[in-house]
Amino acid sequence: KFTFITFLAGIAASVLIFIIVFISLNKRARYTFDLEKQEISREELELIVRERTAEISQINRKLYRKVSELTAMEGELKKSEEHYRKLFEQAHDAIVIFTPEDEKVIDVNRRACDLYGFKREEFLGITLSTISKNSVQGKENINLTLEKGYYHNFQSVQYKKDMTEMLMEINASVFMYKGRKVILSINRDITDRILKVPLT
């Protein structure tokens, strides 16, 4: 009987040890599997980060290239504006830029200021009707210029600041200036030329 009980106790102990070892191995296996899953997730995450970083770097390179191109274009545009501004200011004839709807002067060159006797700040904002002897004819000339896009070699009597009359030979054309439709008028004083013509 003692031997039988001892045998049963040995079996029970063996089973208990087996269960303990199984549970321990199972826990270790789960732990190892979880670590592998975490490792896989980490690798996937690192791969995604690398891919996104590469995409962002590529986008940044394109943006830097575009900014460089725009900067270069802006520099060229500035040079071009400076070049045309010099031509505008150094022109021998008076140049007046005005809005056709209200005849308001929005830009003039140095020659126009000298010819009409106005300072630049005085000239800007005045209307052509105030310096034109025949404002009705002036309006008709503006309409003809708008209709054709240009109007060449017509004459108009205009006033200096001191109200001295000048006979002007005018070439006008329509163009866009700072996003607005305007008329550029190139005015040449031909008063002396006409007065010097001998009477017959």
mmCIF file of C-alpha atoms in Angstrom:
data_model
loop_
_atom_site.group_PDB
_atom_site.id
_atom_site.type_symbol
_atom_site.label_atom_id
_atom_site.label_comp_id
_atom_site.label_asym_id
_atom_site.label_seq_id
_atom_site.Cartn_x
_atom_site.Cartn_y
_atom_site.Cartn_z
ATOM 1 C CA LYS A 1 0.000 0.000 0.000
ATOM 2 C CA PHE A 2 2.816 2.358 0.886
ATOM 3 C CA THR A 3 4.469 1.611 -2.424
ATOM 4 C CA PHE A 4 1.232 2.347 -4.303
ATOM 5 C CA ILE A 5 0.768 5.626 -2.505
ATOM 6 C CA THR A 6 4.371 6.545 -3.216
ATOM 7 C CA PHE A 7 3.847 5.670 -6.881
ATOM 8 C CA LEU A 8 0.734 7.830 -7.074
ATOM 9 C CA ALA A 9 2.547 10.699 -5.344
ATOM 10 C CA GLY A 10 5.381 10.417 -7.862
ATOM 11 C CA ILE A 11 2.944 10.520 -10.748
ATOM 12 C CA ALA A 12 1.156 13.514 -9.237
ATOM 13 C CA ALA A 13 4.459 15.306 -8.704
ATOM 14 C CA SER A 14 5.528 14.559 -12.273
ATOM 15 C CA VAL A 15 2.220 15.858 -13.634
ATOM 16 C CA LEU A 16 2.508 18.975 -11.468
ATOM 17 C CA ILE A 17 6.063 19.584 -12.649
ATOM 18 C CA PHE A 18 4.957 19.054 -16.270
ATOM 19 C CA ILE A 19 2.132 21.554 -15.844
ATOM 20 C CA ILE A 20 4.444 24.122 -14.268
ATOM 21 C CA VAL A 21 7.033 23.669 -17.040
ATOM 22 C CA PHE A 22 4.300 23.886 -19.732
ATOM 23 C CA ILE A 23 2.894 27.079 -18.270
ATOM 24 C CA SER A 24 6.391 28.575 -18.005
ATOM 25 C CA LEU A 25 7.245 27.623 -21.578
ATOM 26 C CA ASN A 26 3.905 28.983 -22.806
ATOM 27 C CA LYS A 27 4.488 32.312 -21.089
ATOM 28 C CA ARG A 28 8.000 32.538 -22.511
ATOM 29 C CA ALA A 29 6.719 31.681 -25.982
ATOM 30 C CA ARG A 30 4.058 34.390 -25.762
ATOM 31 C CA TYR A 31 6.607 36.896 -24.545
ATOM 32 C CA THR A 32 8.959 35.997 -27.398
ATOM 33 C CA PHE A 33 6.106 36.240 -29.920
ATOM 34 C CA ASP A 34 5.079 39.657 -28.557
ATOM 35 C CA LEU A 35 8.659 40.851 -28.851
ATOM 36 C CA GLU A 36 8.808 39.640 -32.448
ATOM 37 C CA LYS A 37 5.531 41.414 -33.203
ATOM 38 C CA GLN A 38 6.887 44.608 -31.639
ATOM 39 C CA GLU A 39 10.103 44.220 -33.622
ATOM 40 C CA ILE A 40 8.150 43.783 -36.857
ATOM 41 C CA SER A 41 5.996 46.799 -36.054
ATOM 42 C CA ARG A 42 9.098 48.860 -35.278
ATOM 43 C CA GLU A 43 10.724 47.844 -38.554
ATOM 44 C CA GLU A 44 7.560 48.676 -40.461
ATOM 45 C CA LEU A 45 7.361 52.021 -38.689
ATOM 46 C CA GLU A 46 10.979 52.810 -39.489
ATOM 47 C CA LEU A 47 10.351 51.903 -43.125
ATOM 48 C CA ILE A 48 7.325 54.205 -43.280
ATOM 49 C CA VAL A 49 9.310 57.015 -41.632
ATOM 50 C CA ARG A 50 12.147 56.580 -44.134
ATOM 51 C CA GLU A 51 9.706 56.620 -47.060
ATOM 52 C CA ARG A 52 7.927 59.737 -45.789
ATOM 53 C CA THR A 53 11.232 61.447 -45.072
ATOM 54 C CA ALA A 54 12.372 60.729 -48.639
ATOM 55 C CA GLU A 55 9.101 62.137 -50.016
ATOM 56 C CA ILE A 56 9.403 65.284 -47.883
ATOM 57 C CA SER A 57 13.031 65.735 -48.944
ATOM 58 C CA GLN A 58 12.006 65.426 -52.601
ATOM 59 C CA ILE A 59 9.201 67.962 -52.118
ATOM 60 C CA ASN A 60 11.613 70.320 -50.348
ATOM 61 C CA ARG A 61 14.097 70.061 -53.211
ATOM 62 C CA LYS A 62 11.351 70.899 -55.702
ATOM 63 C CA LEU A 63 10.227 73.841 -53.564
ATOM 64 C CA TYR A 64 13.781 75.164 -53.216
ATOM 65 C CA ARG A 65 14.250 74.824 -56.983
ATOM 66 C CA LYS A 66 10.975 76.663 -57.636
ATOM 67 C CA VAL A 67 11.865 79.408 -55.162
ATOM 68 C CA SER A 68 15.245 79.804 -56.878
ATOM 69 C CA GLU A 69 13.548 80.041 -60.281
ATOM 70 C CA LEU A 70 11.039 82.618 -59.006
ATOM 71 C CA THR A 71 13.817 84.619 -57.360
ATOM 72 C CA ALA A 72 15.767 84.641 -60.628
ATOM 73 C CA MET A 73 12.636 85.671 -62.556
ATOM 74 C CA GLU A 74 11.927 88.412 -60.039
ATOM 75 C CA GLY A 75 15.485 89.682 -60.457
ATOM 76 C CA GLU A 76 15.155 89.725 -64.246
ATOM 77 C CA LEU A 77 11.781 91.456 -64.004
ATOM 78 C CA LYS A 78 13.233 94.086 -61.681
ATOM 79 C CA LYS A 79 16.121 94.698 -64.095
ATOM 80 C CA SER A 80 13.649 94.990 -66.970
ATOM 81 C CA GLU A 81 11.494 97.446 -65.021
ATOM 82 C CA GLU A 82 14.537 99.519 -64.143
ATOM 83 C CA HIS A 83 15.627 99.502 -67.802
ATOM 84 C CA TYR A 84 12.241 100.673 -69.078
ATOM 85 C CA ARG A 85 11.965 103.199 -66.284
ATOM 86 C CA LYS A 86 15.254 104.745 -67.425
ATOM 87 C CA LEU A 87 13.989 104.879 -71.009
ATOM 88 C CA PHE A 88 10.734 106.389 -69.731
ATOM 89 C CA GLU A 89 12.506 109.084 -67.720
ATOM 90 C CA GLN A 90 15.133 109.884 -70.363
ATOM 91 C CA ALA A 91 12.703 110.183 -73.281
ATOM 92 C CA HIS A 92 12.988 113.457 -75.213
ATOM 93 C CA ASP A 93 9.188 113.812 -75.434
ATOM 94 C CA ALA A 94 6.707 114.230 -72.611
ATOM 95 C CA ILE A 95 5.048 110.953 -71.630
ATOM 96 C CA VAL A 96 1.748 111.013 -69.759
ATOM 97 C CA ILE A 97 -0.076 107.880 -68.582
ATOM 98 C CA PHE A 98 -3.723 108.338 -67.631
ATOM 99 C CA THR A 99 -6.906 106.380 -67.026
ATOM 100 C CA PRO A 100 -9.336 106.805 -69.941
ATOM 101 C CA GLU A 101 -12.559 106.768 -67.913
ATOM 102 C CA ASP A 102 -11.746 109.873 -65.848
ATOM 103 C CA GLU A 103 -8.644 111.193 -67.688
ATOM 104 C CA LYS A 104 -6.716 111.148 -64.392
ATOM 105 C CA VAL A 105 -2.919 111.215 -64.701
ATOM 106 C CA ILE A 106 -1.246 108.280 -62.914
ATOM 107 C CA ASP A 107 2.345 108.619 -64.152
ATOM 108 C CA VAL A 108 4.534 111.106 -65.988
ATOM 109 C CA ASN A 109 8.185 111.326 -66.940
ATOM 110 C CA ARG A 110 10.639 114.119 -66.121
ATOM 111 C CA ARG A 111 10.237 115.748 -69.550
ATOM 112 C CA ALA A 112 6.472 116.094 -68.998
ATOM 113 C CA CYS A 113 7.064 117.855 -65.682
ATOM 114 C CA ASP A 114 9.564 120.236 -67.299
ATOM 115 C CA LEU A 115 7.340 120.923 -70.302
ATOM 116 C CA TYR A 116 4.091 121.548 -68.407
ATOM 117 C CA GLY A 117 5.747 123.243 -65.427
ATOM 118 C CA PHE A 118 4.304 120.938 -62.780
ATOM 119 C CA LYS A 119 6.194 119.102 -60.062
ATOM 120 C CA ARG A 120 5.642 115.358 -60.256
ATOM 121 C CA GLU A 121 3.456 115.281 -57.139
ATOM 122 C CA GLU A 122 1.339 118.107 -58.611
ATOM 123 C CA PHE A 123 0.970 116.390 -61.969
ATOM 124 C CA LEU A 124 -0.195 113.046 -60.583
ATOM 125 C CA GLY A 125 -3.938 113.054 -60.028
ATOM 126 C CA ILE A 126 -4.893 116.001 -62.224
ATOM 127 C CA THR A 127 -7.267 115.385 -65.135
ATOM 128 C CA LEU A 128 -6.329 116.097 -68.764
ATOM 129 C CA SER A 129 -9.499 118.127 -69.202
ATOM 130 C CA THR A 130 -8.031 120.766 -66.875
ATOM 131 C CA ILE A 131 -4.985 121.252 -69.114
ATOM 132 C CA SER A 132 -6.766 120.850 -72.476
ATOM 133 C CA LYS A 133 -8.187 123.879 -74.287
ATOM 134 C CA ASN A 134 -10.853 121.782 -76.008
ATOM 135 C CA SER A 135 -11.889 119.109 -73.516
ATOM 136 C CA VAL A 136 -14.710 117.872 -75.768
ATOM 137 C CA GLN A 137 -12.264 117.174 -78.596
ATOM 138 C CA GLY A 138 -9.934 115.603 -76.031
ATOM 139 C CA LYS A 139 -12.675 113.162 -75.024
ATOM 140 C CA GLU A 140 -13.286 112.283 -78.685
ATOM 141 C CA ASN A 141 -9.563 111.615 -79.131
ATOM 142 C CA ILE A 142 -9.625 109.293 -76.121
ATOM 143 C CA ASN A 143 -12.593 107.382 -77.533
ATOM 144 C CA LEU A 144 -10.858 106.998 -80.907
ATOM 145 C CA THR A 145 -7.733 105.722 -79.131
ATOM 146 C CA LEU A 146 -9.786 103.172 -77.163
ATOM 147 C CA GLU A 147 -11.607 102.092 -80.305
ATOM 148 C CA LYS A 148 -8.487 101.481 -82.415
ATOM 149 C CA GLY A 149 -6.004 100.729 -79.632
ATOM 150 C CA TYR A 150 -3.891 103.682 -80.812
ATOM 151 C CA TYR A 151 -4.218 107.146 -82.343
ATOM 152 C CA HIS A 152 -1.181 108.697 -84.014
ATOM 153 C CA ASN A 153 -0.111 112.211 -84.936
ATOM 154 C CA PHE A 154 -3.142 114.215 -83.850
ATOM 155 C CA GLN A 155 -2.890 117.721 -82.458
ATOM 156 C CA SER A 156 -4.241 119.302 -79.304
ATOM 157 C CA VAL A 157 -3.831 122.685 -77.648
ATOM 158 C CA GLN A 158 -2.893 122.249 -73.990
ATOM 159 C CA TYR A 159 -1.912 124.500 -71.096
ATOM 160 C CA LYS A 160 1.184 124.777 -69.006
ATOM 161 C CA LYS A 161 0.808 125.382 -65.264
ATOM 162 C CA ASP A 162 0.986 129.143 -65.907
ATOM 163 C CA MET A 163 -1.793 128.747 -68.551
ATOM 164 C CA THR A 164 0.573 129.321 -71.485
ATOM 165 C CA GLU A 165 -0.846 127.555 -74.524
ATOM 166 C CA MET A 166 1.116 124.842 -76.331
ATOM 167 C CA LEU A 167 0.263 123.109 -79.583
ATOM 168 C CA MET A 168 0.981 119.440 -78.966
ATOM 169 C CA GLU A 169 1.529 116.660 -81.470
ATOM 170 C CA ILE A 170 0.335 113.490 -79.773
ATOM 171 C CA ASN A 171 0.757 109.748 -80.261
ATOM 172 C CA ALA A 172 -1.436 107.684 -77.960
ATOM 173 C CA SER A 173 -1.877 103.966 -77.401
ATOM 174 C CA VAL A 174 -3.795 101.666 -75.060
ATOM 175 C CA PHE A 175 -1.974 99.197 -72.854
ATOM 176 C CA MET A 176 -2.142 97.482 -69.477
ATOM 177 C CA TYR A 177 -0.335 99.235 -66.627
ATOM 178 C CA LYS A 178 -0.229 97.633 -63.171
ATOM 179 C CA GLY A 179 -3.323 95.596 -63.995
ATOM 180 C CA ARG A 180 -5.329 98.533 -65.381
ATOM 181 C CA LYS A 181 -6.216 99.600 -68.910
ATOM 182 C CA VAL A 182 -4.612 102.983 -69.472
ATOM 183 C CA ILE A 183 -3.596 105.289 -72.270
ATOM 184 C CA LEU A 184 0.032 106.235 -72.813
ATOM 185 C CA SER A 185 0.320 109.604 -74.477
ATOM 186 C CA ILE A 186 3.591 110.807 -76.013
ATOM 187 C CA ASN A 187 3.326 114.586 -76.370
ATOM 188 C CA ARG A 188 5.635 116.813 -78.398
ATOM 189 C CA ASP A 189 5.489 120.594 -78.231
ATOM 190 C CA ILE A 190 5.353 121.861 -81.857
ATOM 191 C CA THR A 191 4.338 125.436 -81.019
ATOM 192 C CA ASP A 192 7.628 126.947 -82.173
ATOM 193 C CA ARG A 193 7.643 124.868 -85.329
ATOM 194 C CA ILE A 194 4.199 126.160 -86.330
ATOM 195 C CA LEU A 195 5.016 129.759 -85.417
ATOM 196 C CA LYS A 196 8.153 129.634 -87.559
ATOM 197 C CA VAL A 197 6.209 128.616 -90.672
ATOM 198 C CA PRO A 198 6.164 131.748 -92.909
ATOM 199 C CA LEU A 199 2.784 133.127 -93.833
ATOM 200 C CA THR A 200 1.915 133.111 -97.547
#
